[in-house]
Amino acid sequence: MLIASGDALIDFVPTRNTEGREAVMPAVGGSCLNVAIGMARLGAPTGFVGGISTDLFGRMIEDHATASNVALDLATRSDRQTTLAFVRIVAGESHYAFYDAETATRSWTYRRGSIPFDTVEAVHVGSTTLVNDQGAAETKALIADARASSTISFDPNCRPNLVKDKPAYLARMAEFGASADLIKMSDVDFGYLFGDEPYQQRASALLGQGTSLVVITRGNNGAIAWHAATGQIEVQAPKVEVADTIGAGDSFQAALLFALHKQGRLVRERLKDISADELRRALSFAANCAGLTCTRPGADPPWSHEVTWSL
């Protein structure tokens, strides 16, 4: 099984009403839930770990995840409200306003011993859950239990408007990065975390601390990856008609993990020995899945029957 642990929320994505005025449309989202949905839709057995409300929006999340074949038996249900995120597109980038005080996602508690990690191939973590102290602490406890047998995947998916103490946040992201076997981040996240530092310099430092694979996505410029043994590999982004970029990075992450899983390269020791050809195929597959997600509004990653290119 593959697991994603973290945020599940409702995005209010921009649209237009029949009069052409600005409006918003509710859509299930949350970076880590999106990753779980993306992996499950492609055909991997997938579970989600995190907090989901029992309110109206929580039931929307439950229905959406279940319809996408994501197992929710490891999720924590509560009567706390669902996190809401309002999205605006500025210069092609998605900007978010979060309403996340005392929500089900924010108050999630990891239940020790509840996950049979010896049956879990990989655990993905990241995003808004790691901004608050409780979410970060619970995720650290989960990783501590998982690391013995499961590959750890990490995407910081930074949301600067939620960060109150940037130095502390940077230190926290560095700590999570140090525990990860696979790190993926966007070029925007990289700039927030590392400024103008050259990509390769930071990738070398991350590989030097024990990470096997570092990937940076760059929108229309494709993705570039560094592997401890294979070296540097770059793939192009597909040319698509973009509706919006919401969930594109999550779709990339899900498809990358799925592709590594299908090639038998997701287990930690097998990931260390991946060939350049295998890694290039996985990255290209991920870029194409992200491109397809960009063609429709909201976080809507592809299903296996929509992916016509060869793995």
PDB file of C-alpha atoms in Angstrom:
ATOM      1  CA  MET A   1       0.000   0.000   0.000  1.00  0.00           C
ATOM      2  CA  LEU A   2       0.977   3.642  -0.552  1.00  0.00           C
ATOM      3  CA  ILE A   3      -0.052   6.252   2.021  1.00  0.00           C
ATOM      4  CA  ALA A   4      -0.323  10.032   1.968  1.00  0.00           C
ATOM      5  CA  SER A   5      -0.593  11.819   5.305  1.00  0.00           C
ATOM      6  CA  GLY A   6      -1.579  15.444   5.758  1.00  0.00           C
ATOM      7  CA  ASP A   7      -4.165  17.959   4.649  1.00  0.00           C
ATOM      8  CA  ALA A   8      -7.676  17.415   3.292  1.00  0.00           C
ATOM      9  CA  LEU A   9      -9.746  20.518   2.612  1.00  0.00           C
ATOM     10  CA  ILE A  10     -12.117  22.335   0.285  1.00  0.00           C
ATOM     11  CA  ASP A  11     -10.700  24.683  -2.352  1.00  0.00           C
ATOM     12  CA  PHE A  12     -12.958  27.431  -3.623  1.00  0.00           C
ATOM     13  CA  VAL A  13     -11.592  27.751  -7.134  1.00  0.00           C
ATOM     14  CA  PRO A  14     -12.178  30.788  -9.378  1.00  0.00           C
ATOM     15  CA  THR A  15     -14.779  30.649 -12.118  1.00  0.00           C
ATOM     16  CA  ARG A  16     -17.311  32.951 -13.812  1.00  0.00           C
ATOM     17  CA  ASN A  17     -21.078  33.033 -13.453  1.00  0.00           C
ATOM     18  CA  THR A  18     -23.489  33.249 -16.361  1.00  0.00           C
ATOM     19  CA  GLU A  19     -23.166  37.051 -16.310  1.00  0.00           C
ATOM     20  CA  GLY A  20     -19.384  36.852 -16.588  1.00  0.00           C
ATOM     21  CA  ARG A  21     -18.762  38.017 -13.030  1.00  0.00           C
ATOM     22  CA  GLU A  22     -16.154  36.438 -10.763  1.00  0.00           C
ATOM     23  CA  ALA A  23     -17.408  33.487  -8.724  1.00  0.00           C
ATOM     24  CA  VAL A  24     -15.978  30.507  -6.852  1.00  0.00           C
ATOM     25  CA  MET A  25     -16.711  26.791  -7.053  1.00  0.00           C
ATOM     26  CA  PRO A  26     -16.068  24.339  -4.186  1.00  0.00           C
ATOM     27  CA  ALA A  27     -13.707  21.478  -5.039  1.00  0.00           C
ATOM     28  CA  VAL A  28     -12.116  18.849  -2.817  1.00  0.00           C
ATOM     29  CA  GLY A  29      -8.417  19.514  -2.319  1.00  0.00           C
ATOM     30  CA  GLY A  30      -5.511  19.485   0.086  1.00  0.00           C
ATOM     31  CA  SER A  31      -2.073  18.620  -1.238  1.00  0.00           C
ATOM     32  CA  CYS A  32      -1.663  15.297   0.552  1.00  0.00           C
ATOM     33  CA  LEU A  33      -5.209  14.147  -0.165  1.00  0.00           C
ATOM     34  CA  ASN A  34      -4.628  15.097  -3.815  1.00  0.00           C
ATOM     35  CA  VAL A  35      -1.529  12.892  -3.858  1.00  0.00           C
ATOM     36  CA  ALA A  36      -3.508   9.984  -2.404  1.00  0.00           C
ATOM     37  CA  ILE A  37      -6.271  10.465  -4.976  1.00  0.00           C
ATOM     38  CA  GLY A  38      -3.744  10.687  -7.800  1.00  0.00           C
ATOM     39  CA  MET A  39      -2.025   7.440  -6.798  1.00  0.00           C
ATOM     40  CA  ALA A  40      -5.316   5.591  -6.315  1.00  0.00           C
ATOM     41  CA  ARG A  41      -6.765   6.743  -9.637  1.00  0.00           C
ATOM     42  CA  LEU A  42      -3.695   5.431 -11.428  1.00  0.00           C
ATOM     43  CA  GLY A  43      -4.250   2.029  -9.851  1.00  0.00           C
ATOM     44  CA  ALA A  44      -2.077   1.839  -6.733  1.00  0.00           C
ATOM     45  CA  PRO A  45      -3.613   0.586  -3.463  1.00  0.00           C
ATOM     46  CA  THR A  46      -3.697   3.820  -1.487  1.00  0.00           C
ATOM     47  CA  GLY A  47      -4.731   5.072   1.934  1.00  0.00           C
ATOM     48  CA  PHE A  48      -5.038   8.547   3.446  1.00  0.00           C
ATOM     49  CA  VAL A  49      -3.968   9.427   6.986  1.00  0.00           C
ATOM     50  CA  GLY A  50      -5.164  12.720   8.434  1.00  0.00           C
ATOM     51  CA  GLY A  51      -8.107  14.574   9.909  1.00  0.00           C
ATOM     52  CA  ILE A  52     -11.448  14.726   8.088  1.00  0.00           C
ATOM     53  CA  SER A  53     -14.495  16.512   9.448  1.00  0.00           C
ATOM     54  CA  THR A  54     -17.957  15.006   9.746  1.00  0.00           C
ATOM     55  CA  ASP A  55     -19.494  18.292   8.542  1.00  0.00           C
ATOM     56  CA  LEU A  56     -20.961  18.971   5.089  1.00  0.00           C
ATOM     57  CA  PHE A  57     -17.569  19.619   3.505  1.00  0.00           C
ATOM     58  CA  GLY A  58     -16.047  16.627   5.262  1.00  0.00           C
ATOM     59  CA  ARG A  59     -18.694  14.424   3.688  1.00  0.00           C
ATOM     60  CA  MET A  60     -17.760  15.917   0.296  1.00  0.00           C
ATOM     61  CA  ILE A  61     -14.130  14.949   0.987  1.00  0.00           C
ATOM     62  CA  GLU A  62     -15.167  11.444   2.042  1.00  0.00           C
ATOM     63  CA  ASP A  63     -17.319  10.913  -1.052  1.00  0.00           C
ATOM     64  CA  HIS A  64     -14.597  12.226  -3.380  1.00  0.00           C
ATOM     65  CA  ALA A  65     -11.852  10.093  -1.823  1.00  0.00           C
ATOM     66  CA  THR A  66     -13.993   6.961  -1.751  1.00  0.00           C
ATOM     67  CA  ALA A  67     -15.039   7.443  -5.386  1.00  0.00           C
ATOM     68  CA  SER A  68     -11.337   7.632  -6.273  1.00  0.00           C
ATOM     69  CA  ASN A  69     -10.605   4.343  -4.433  1.00  0.00           C
ATOM     70  CA  VAL A  70      -8.705   5.925  -1.537  1.00  0.00           C
ATOM     71  CA  ALA A  71      -9.041   3.946   1.713  1.00  0.00           C
ATOM     72  CA  LEU A  72     -10.060   6.173   4.639  1.00  0.00           C
ATOM     73  CA  ASP A  73      -9.987   3.624   7.458  1.00  0.00           C
ATOM     74  CA  LEU A  74      -6.760   5.194   8.751  1.00  0.00           C
ATOM     75  CA  ALA A  75      -8.163   8.741   8.737  1.00  0.00           C
ATOM     76  CA  THR A  76      -9.359  10.465  11.921  1.00  0.00           C
ATOM     77  CA  ARG A  77     -12.936  11.777  11.845  1.00  0.00           C
ATOM     78  CA  SER A  78     -14.058  14.617  14.108  1.00  0.00           C
ATOM     79  CA  ASP A  79     -16.827  17.209  14.344  1.00  0.00           C
ATOM     80  CA  ARG A  80     -14.348  20.048  13.948  1.00  0.00           C
ATOM     81  CA  GLN A  81     -14.885  22.164  10.848  1.00  0.00           C
ATOM     82  CA  THR A  82     -13.225  21.495   7.491  1.00  0.00           C
ATOM     83  CA  THR A  83     -10.341  23.694   6.397  1.00  0.00           C
ATOM     84  CA  LEU A  84     -11.367  26.064   3.582  1.00  0.00           C
ATOM     85  CA  ALA A  85      -9.033  27.617   1.013  1.00  0.00           C
ATOM     86  CA  PHE A  86      -9.997  30.377  -1.427  1.00  0.00           C
ATOM     87  CA  VAL A  87      -7.905  30.476  -4.582  1.00  0.00           C
ATOM     88  CA  ARG A  88      -7.030  33.324  -6.947  1.00  0.00           C
ATOM     89  CA  ILE A  89      -4.838  33.016 -10.015  1.00  0.00           C
ATOM     90  CA  VAL A  90      -2.220  35.789 -10.216  1.00  0.00           C
ATOM     91  CA  ALA A  91       0.242  35.808 -13.123  1.00  0.00           C
ATOM     92  CA  GLY A  92      -0.423  32.127 -13.717  1.00  0.00           C
ATOM     93  CA  GLU A  93       0.273  31.125 -10.106  1.00  0.00           C
ATOM     94  CA  SER A  94      -2.337  29.977  -7.578  1.00  0.00           C
ATOM     95  CA  HIS A  95      -2.557  32.123  -4.438  1.00  0.00           C
ATOM     96  CA  TYR A  96      -4.469  30.901  -1.385  1.00  0.00           C
ATOM     97  CA  ALA A  97      -6.346  32.388   1.560  1.00  0.00           C
ATOM     98  CA  PHE A  98      -6.777  29.709   4.242  1.00  0.00           C
ATOM     99  CA  TYR A  99      -9.400  29.418   6.981  1.00  0.00           C
ATOM    100  CA  ASP A 100      -7.779  26.812   9.191  1.00  0.00           C
ATOM    101  CA  ALA A 101      -8.310  27.616  12.879  1.00  0.00           C
ATOM    102  CA  GLU A 102      -9.302  24.640  15.051  1.00  0.00           C
ATOM    103  CA  THR A 103     -10.176  22.483  12.036  1.00  0.00           C
ATOM    104  CA  ALA A 104     -10.261  18.701  11.659  1.00  0.00           C
ATOM    105  CA  THR A 105      -7.042  18.689   9.647  1.00  0.00           C
ATOM    106  CA  ARG A 106      -5.241  20.972  12.072  1.00  0.00           C
ATOM    107  CA  SER A 107      -6.233  18.926  15.130  1.00  0.00           C
ATOM    108  CA  TRP A 108      -5.320  15.530  13.644  1.00  0.00           C
ATOM    109  CA  THR A 109      -3.601  13.103  16.030  1.00  0.00           C
ATOM    110  CA  TYR A 110      -1.495  10.158  14.874  1.00  0.00           C
ATOM    111  CA  ARG A 111      -2.638   6.911  16.482  1.00  0.00           C
ATOM    112  CA  ARG A 112       0.501   4.950  17.276  1.00  0.00           C
ATOM    113  CA  GLY A 113       0.308   1.327  16.236  1.00  0.00           C
ATOM    114  CA  SER A 114      -2.681   1.934  13.952  1.00  0.00           C
ATOM    115  CA  ILE A 115      -0.754   1.541  10.686  1.00  0.00           C
ATOM    116  CA  PRO A 116       0.867  -1.781   9.654  1.00  0.00           C
ATOM    117  CA  PHE A 117       3.963  -0.183   8.145  1.00  0.00           C
ATOM    118  CA  ASP A 118       5.417  -3.533   7.118  1.00  0.00           C
ATOM    119  CA  THR A 119       2.701  -3.533   4.415  1.00  0.00           C
ATOM    120  CA  VAL A 120       3.284   0.113   3.423  1.00  0.00           C
ATOM    121  CA  GLU A 121       5.704   0.686   0.558  1.00  0.00           C
ATOM    122  CA  ALA A 122       5.871   4.473   0.886  1.00  0.00           C
ATOM    123  CA  VAL A 123       4.528   7.305   3.029  1.00  0.00           C
ATOM    124  CA  HIS A 124       4.120  10.791   1.566  1.00  0.00           C
ATOM    125  CA  VAL A 125       4.019  13.882   3.829  1.00  0.00           C
ATOM    126  CA  GLY A 126       4.105  17.650   3.431  1.00  0.00           C
ATOM    127  CA  SER A 127       2.130  20.863   2.920  1.00  0.00           C
ATOM    128  CA  THR A 128       0.036  22.862   5.375  1.00  0.00           C
ATOM    129  CA  THR A 129      -0.111  20.178   8.078  1.00  0.00           C
ATOM    130  CA  LEU A 130       3.565  20.814   8.774  1.00  0.00           C
ATOM    131  CA  VAL A 131       3.124  24.555   9.376  1.00  0.00           C
ATOM    132  CA  ASN A 132       1.460  24.206  12.774  1.00  0.00           C
ATOM    133  CA  ASP A 133       3.241  22.670  15.752  1.00  0.00           C
ATOM    134  CA  GLN A 134       0.777  19.851  16.397  1.00  0.00           C
ATOM    135  CA  GLY A 135       0.604  18.707  12.790  1.00  0.00           C
ATOM    136  CA  ALA A 136       4.388  18.731  12.513  1.00  0.00           C
ATOM    137  CA  ALA A 137       4.825  16.816  15.772  1.00  0.00           C
ATOM    138  CA  GLU A 138       2.273  14.160  14.837  1.00  0.00           C
ATOM    139  CA  THR A 139       3.846  13.737  11.384  1.00  0.00           C
ATOM    140  CA  LYS A 140       7.301  13.337  12.934  1.00  0.00           C
ATOM    141  CA  ALA A 141       5.930  10.560  15.147  1.00  0.00           C
ATOM    142  CA  LEU A 142       4.419   8.851  12.097  1.00  0.00           C
ATOM    143  CA  ILE A 143       7.719   9.072  10.188  1.00  0.00           C
ATOM    144  CA  ALA A 144       9.636   7.700  13.170  1.00  0.00           C
ATOM    145  CA  ASP A 145       7.455   4.582  13.074  1.00  0.00           C
ATOM    146  CA  ALA A 146       7.411   4.311   9.275  1.00  0.00           C
ATOM    147  CA  ARG A 147      11.089   4.757   8.434  1.00  0.00           C
ATOM    148  CA  ALA A 148      12.161   1.241   9.382  1.00  0.00           C
ATOM    149  CA  SER A 149      10.198  -0.297   6.515  1.00  0.00           C
ATOM    150  CA  SER A 150       8.672   2.451   4.332  1.00  0.00           C
ATOM    151  CA  THR A 151      10.158   4.932   1.870  1.00  0.00           C
ATOM    152  CA  ILE A 152       9.517   8.527   2.974  1.00  0.00           C
ATOM    153  CA  SER A 153       8.375  11.035   0.332  1.00  0.00           C
ATOM    154  CA  PHE A 154       8.300  14.762   1.148  1.00  0.00           C
ATOM    155  CA  ASP A 155       6.946  17.832  -0.646  1.00  0.00           C
ATOM    156  CA  PRO A 156       7.072  21.030   1.462  1.00  0.00           C
ATOM    157  CA  ASN A 157       4.389  22.664  -0.752  1.00  0.00           C
ATOM    158  CA  CYS A 158       5.007  25.948   1.051  1.00  0.00           C
ATOM    159  CA  ARG A 159       2.205  28.356   1.908  1.00  0.00           C
ATOM    160  CA  PRO A 160       4.033  31.540   3.024  1.00  0.00           C
ATOM    161  CA  ASN A 161       0.810  33.274   4.160  1.00  0.00           C
ATOM    162  CA  LEU A 162       0.442  30.625   6.881  1.00  0.00           C
ATOM    163  CA  VAL A 163       4.022  30.962   8.141  1.00  0.00           C
ATOM    164  CA  LYS A 164       4.406  33.234  11.186  1.00  0.00           C
ATOM    165  CA  ASP A 165       8.061  32.506  11.996  1.00  0.00           C
ATOM    166  CA  LYS A 166      10.041  31.893   8.821  1.00  0.00           C
ATOM    167  CA  PRO A 167      13.383  30.896  10.444  1.00  0.00           C
ATOM    168  CA  ALA A 168      11.580  28.280  12.554  1.00  0.00           C
ATOM    169  CA  TYR A 169       9.680  27.067   9.491  1.00  0.00           C
ATOM    170  CA  LEU A 170      12.876  26.762   7.457  1.00  0.00           C
ATOM    171  CA  ALA A 171      14.466  24.724  10.242  1.00  0.00           C
ATOM    172  CA  ARG A 172      11.388  22.484  10.371  1.00  0.00           C
ATOM    173  CA  MET A 173      11.440  21.903   6.598  1.00  0.00           C
ATOM    174  CA  ALA A 174      15.148  21.054   6.805  1.00  0.00           C
ATOM    175  CA  GLU A 175      14.368  18.494   9.506  1.00  0.00           C
ATOM    176  CA  PHE A 176      11.680  16.829   7.407  1.00  0.00           C
ATOM    177  CA  GLY A 177      13.974  16.906   4.391  1.00  0.00           C
ATOM    178  CA  ALA A 178      16.661  15.105   6.372  1.00  0.00           C
ATOM    179  CA  SER A 179      14.252  12.220   7.055  1.00  0.00           C
ATOM    180  CA  ALA A 180      13.094  11.853   3.430  1.00  0.00           C
ATOM    181  CA  ASP A 181      14.229   9.405   0.756  1.00  0.00           C
ATOM    182  CA  LEU A 182      12.501  11.386  -2.007  1.00  0.00           C
ATOM    183  CA  ILE A 183      12.063  15.157  -2.013  1.00  0.00           C
ATOM    184  CA  LYS A 184      10.003  17.011  -4.604  1.00  0.00           C
ATOM    185  CA  MET A 185       9.408  20.750  -4.634  1.00  0.00           C
ATOM    186  CA  SER A 186       8.359  23.401  -7.106  1.00  0.00           C
ATOM    187  CA  ASP A 187      10.710  26.143  -8.245  1.00  0.00           C
ATOM    188  CA  VAL A 188       8.527  28.596  -6.289  1.00  0.00           C
ATOM    189  CA  ASP A 189       8.948  26.548  -3.103  1.00  0.00           C
ATOM    190  CA  PHE A 190      12.676  26.292  -3.744  1.00  0.00           C
ATOM    191  CA  GLY A 191      12.943  30.073  -3.984  1.00  0.00           C
ATOM    192  CA  TYR A 192      11.056  30.526  -0.721  1.00  0.00           C
ATOM    193  CA  LEU A 193      13.217  27.974   1.103  1.00  0.00           C
ATOM    194  CA  PHE A 194      16.636  28.540  -0.449  1.00  0.00           C
ATOM    195  CA  GLY A 195      16.569  31.903  -2.234  1.00  0.00           C
ATOM    196  CA  ASP A 196      18.945  32.192  -5.172  1.00  0.00           C
ATOM    197  CA  GLU A 197      21.024  29.143  -4.286  1.00  0.00           C
ATOM    198  CA  PRO A 198      21.739  27.072  -7.430  1.00  0.00           C
ATOM    199  CA  TYR A 199      19.477  24.035  -7.725  1.00  0.00           C
ATOM    200  CA  GLN A 200      22.366  21.614  -8.156  1.00  0.00           C
ATOM    201  CA  GLN A 201      24.183  22.917  -5.086  1.00  0.00           C
ATOM    202  CA  ARG A 202      21.196  22.348  -2.839  1.00  0.00           C
ATOM    203  CA  ALA A 203      20.399  19.000  -4.458  1.00  0.00           C
ATOM    204  CA  SER A 204      23.954  17.840  -3.792  1.00  0.00           C
ATOM    205  CA  ALA A 205      23.616  18.829  -0.140  1.00  0.00           C
ATOM    206  CA  LEU A 206      20.321  16.929   0.180  1.00  0.00           C
ATOM    207  CA  LEU A 207      21.771  13.849  -1.508  1.00  0.00           C
ATOM    208  CA  GLY A 208      24.780  14.092   0.769  1.00  0.00           C
ATOM    209  CA  GLN A 209      22.575  13.808   3.860  1.00  0.00           C
ATOM    210  CA  GLY A 210      21.044  10.527   2.647  1.00  0.00           C
ATOM    211  CA  THR A 211      18.176  11.466   0.319  1.00  0.00           C
ATOM    212  CA  SER A 212      18.128   9.277  -2.812  1.00  0.00           C
ATOM    213  CA  LEU A 213      16.143  11.491  -5.191  1.00  0.00           C
ATOM    214  CA  VAL A 214      15.562  15.249  -5.401  1.00  0.00           C
ATOM    215  CA  VAL A 215      13.103  16.651  -7.965  1.00  0.00           C
ATOM    216  CA  ILE A 216      12.302  20.265  -8.809  1.00  0.00           C
ATOM    217  CA  THR A 217       9.287  21.029 -10.982  1.00  0.00           C
ATOM    218  CA  ARG A 218       9.420  24.217 -13.054  1.00  0.00           C
ATOM    219  CA  GLY A 219       6.011  24.620 -14.644  1.00  0.00           C
ATOM    220  CA  ASN A 220       6.278  25.037 -18.415  1.00  0.00           C
ATOM    221  CA  ASN A 221      10.020  24.382 -18.170  1.00  0.00           C
ATOM    222  CA  GLY A 222       9.530  20.775 -17.093  1.00  0.00           C
ATOM    223  CA  ALA A 223      11.255  19.017 -14.228  1.00  0.00           C
ATOM    224  CA  ILE A 224      14.832  18.346 -13.260  1.00  0.00           C
ATOM    225  CA  ALA A 225      15.991  15.595 -10.910  1.00  0.00           C
ATOM    226  CA  TRP A 226      19.166  14.544  -9.165  1.00  0.00           C
ATOM    227  CA  HIS A 227      19.769  10.973  -8.027  1.00  0.00           C
ATOM    228  CA  ALA A 228      22.577   9.872  -5.739  1.00  0.00           C
ATOM    229  CA  ALA A 229      23.851   7.253  -8.203  1.00  0.00           C
ATOM    230  CA  THR A 230      22.234   8.102 -11.558  1.00  0.00           C
ATOM    231  CA  GLY A 231      23.045  11.815 -11.589  1.00  0.00           C
ATOM    232  CA  GLN A 232      21.017  14.615 -13.179  1.00  0.00           C
ATOM    233  CA  ILE A 233      18.022  14.023 -15.460  1.00  0.00           C
ATOM    234  CA  GLU A 234      15.729  16.606 -17.051  1.00  0.00           C
ATOM    235  CA  VAL A 235      12.329  16.111 -18.725  1.00  0.00           C
ATOM    236  CA  GLN A 236      10.115  18.517 -20.638  1.00  0.00           C
ATOM    237  CA  ALA A 237       6.577  19.564 -19.771  1.00  0.00           C
ATOM    238  CA  PRO A 238       3.845  18.647 -22.264  1.00  0.00           C
ATOM    239  CA  LYS A 239       2.200  21.415 -24.277  1.00  0.00           C
ATOM    240  CA  VAL A 240      -1.392  21.740 -23.026  1.00  0.00           C
ATOM    241  CA  GLU A 241      -4.245  24.228 -22.878  1.00  0.00           C
ATOM    242  CA  VAL A 242      -4.149  25.313 -19.237  1.00  0.00           C
ATOM    243  CA  ALA A 243      -7.397  25.757 -17.283  1.00  0.00           C
ATOM    244  CA  ASP A 244      -5.480  26.303 -14.041  1.00  0.00           C
ATOM    245  CA  THR A 245      -2.475  24.806 -12.239  1.00  0.00           C
ATOM    246  CA  ILE A 246      -4.292  23.790  -9.049  1.00  0.00           C
ATOM    247  CA  GLY A 247      -3.144  20.316  -8.012  1.00  0.00           C
ATOM    248  CA  ALA A 248      -0.592  19.989 -10.816  1.00  0.00           C
ATOM    249  CA  GLY A 249       2.313  19.518  -8.432  1.00  0.00           C
ATOM    250  CA  ASP A 250       0.338  16.991  -6.414  1.00  0.00           C
ATOM    251  CA  SER A 251      -0.533  15.096  -9.589  1.00  0.00           C
ATOM    252  CA  PHE A 252       3.160  15.064 -10.517  1.00  0.00           C
ATOM    253  CA  GLN A 253       4.052  13.693  -7.080  1.00  0.00           C
ATOM    254  CA  ALA A 254       1.358  11.021  -7.213  1.00  0.00           C
ATOM    255  CA  ALA A 255       2.337   9.905 -10.704  1.00  0.00           C
ATOM    256  CA  LEU A 256       6.035   9.829  -9.821  1.00  0.00           C
ATOM    257  CA  LEU A 257       5.398   7.614  -6.791  1.00  0.00           C
ATOM    258  CA  PHE A 258       3.059   5.431  -8.834  1.00  0.00           C
ATOM    259  CA  ALA A 259       5.596   5.052 -11.654  1.00  0.00           C
ATOM    260  CA  LEU A 260       8.372   4.118  -9.227  1.00  0.00           C
ATOM    261  CA  HIS A 261       5.982   1.639  -7.607  1.00  0.00           C
ATOM    262  CA  LYS A 262       5.093   0.056 -10.958  1.00  0.00           C
ATOM    263  CA  GLN A 263       8.768  -0.296 -11.848  1.00  0.00           C
ATOM    264  CA  GLY A 264       9.583  -1.907  -8.517  1.00  0.00           C
ATOM    265  CA  ARG A 265      11.799   1.049  -7.574  1.00  0.00           C
ATOM    266  CA  LEU A 266       9.896   2.696  -4.739  1.00  0.00           C
ATOM    267  CA  VAL A 267      11.255   0.576  -1.899  1.00  0.00           C
ATOM    268  CA  ARG A 268      14.202   2.435  -0.343  1.00  0.00           C
ATOM    269  CA  GLU A 269      16.969   0.016  -1.345  1.00  0.00           C
ATOM    270  CA  ARG A 270      15.552  -0.379  -4.858  1.00  0.00           C
ATOM    271  CA  LEU A 271      15.207   3.394  -5.284  1.00  0.00           C
ATOM    272  CA  LYS A 272      18.917   3.736  -4.611  1.00  0.00           C
ATOM    273  CA  ASP A 273      19.686   1.506  -7.631  1.00  0.00           C
ATOM    274  CA  ILE A 274      17.265   2.977 -10.190  1.00  0.00           C
ATOM    275  CA  SER A 275      18.644   3.315 -13.720  1.00  0.00           C
ATOM    276  CA  ALA A 276      18.675   6.558 -15.705  1.00  0.00           C
ATOM    277  CA  ASP A 277      16.160   5.126 -18.185  1.00  0.00           C
ATOM    278  CA  GLU A 278      13.762   4.048 -15.428  1.00  0.00           C
ATOM    279  CA  LEU A 279      13.977   7.426 -13.729  1.00  0.00           C
ATOM    280  CA  ARG A 280      13.481   9.327 -16.981  1.00  0.00           C
ATOM    281  CA  ARG A 281      10.355   7.274 -17.764  1.00  0.00           C
ATOM    282  CA  ALA A 282       8.966   7.910 -14.285  1.00  0.00           C
ATOM    283  CA  LEU A 283       9.608  11.654 -14.511  1.00  0.00           C
ATOM    284  CA  SER A 284       8.106  11.907 -18.003  1.00  0.00           C
ATOM    285  CA  PHE A 285       5.032   9.995 -16.853  1.00  0.00           C
ATOM    286  CA  ALA A 286       4.674  12.373 -13.902  1.00  0.00           C
ATOM    287  CA  ALA A 287       5.053  15.454 -16.123  1.00  0.00           C
ATOM    288  CA  ASN A 288       2.352  14.192 -18.480  1.00  0.00           C
ATOM    289  CA  CYS A 289      -0.051  13.473 -15.627  1.00  0.00           C
ATOM    290  CA  ALA A 290       0.547  16.965 -14.222  1.00  0.00           C
ATOM    291  CA  GLY A 291      -0.057  18.437 -17.676  1.00  0.00           C
ATOM    292  CA  LEU A 292      -3.369  16.628 -17.990  1.00  0.00           C
ATOM    293  CA  THR A 293      -4.411  17.947 -14.568  1.00  0.00           C
ATOM    294  CA  CYS A 294      -3.748  21.494 -15.780  1.00  0.00           C
ATOM    295  CA  THR A 295      -6.315  21.117 -18.552  1.00  0.00           C
ATOM    296  CA  ARG A 296      -9.257  21.052 -16.113  1.00  0.00           C
ATOM    297  CA  PRO A 297     -10.205  23.279 -13.181  1.00  0.00           C
ATOM    298  CA  GLY A 298      -9.361  22.341  -9.612  1.00  0.00           C
ATOM    299  CA  ALA A 299      -7.315  19.403  -8.347  1.00  0.00           C
ATOM    300  CA  ASP A 300      -8.504  16.643 -10.691  1.00  0.00           C
ATOM    301  CA  PRO A 301      -5.654  14.167 -11.350  1.00  0.00           C
ATOM    302  CA  PRO A 302      -6.000  11.626 -14.171  1.00  0.00           C
ATOM    303  CA  TRP A 303      -7.405   8.124 -14.009  1.00  0.00           C
ATOM    304  CA  SER A 304      -5.478   5.190 -15.445  1.00  0.00           C
ATOM    305  CA  HIS A 305      -7.776   4.984 -18.481  1.00  0.00           C
ATOM    306  CA  GLU A 306      -6.915   8.598 -19.370  1.00  0.00           C
ATOM    307  CA  VAL A 307      -3.183   7.989 -19.460  1.00  0.00           C
ATOM    308  CA  THR A 308      -2.402   6.748 -22.948  1.00  0.00           C
ATOM    309  CA  TRP A 309       1.375   7.049 -22.955  1.00  0.00           C
ATOM    310  CA  SER A 310       3.584   4.086 -22.083  1.00  0.00           C
ATOM    311  CA  LEU A 311       5.157   3.792 -18.670  1.00  0.00           C
TER     312      LEU A 311
END
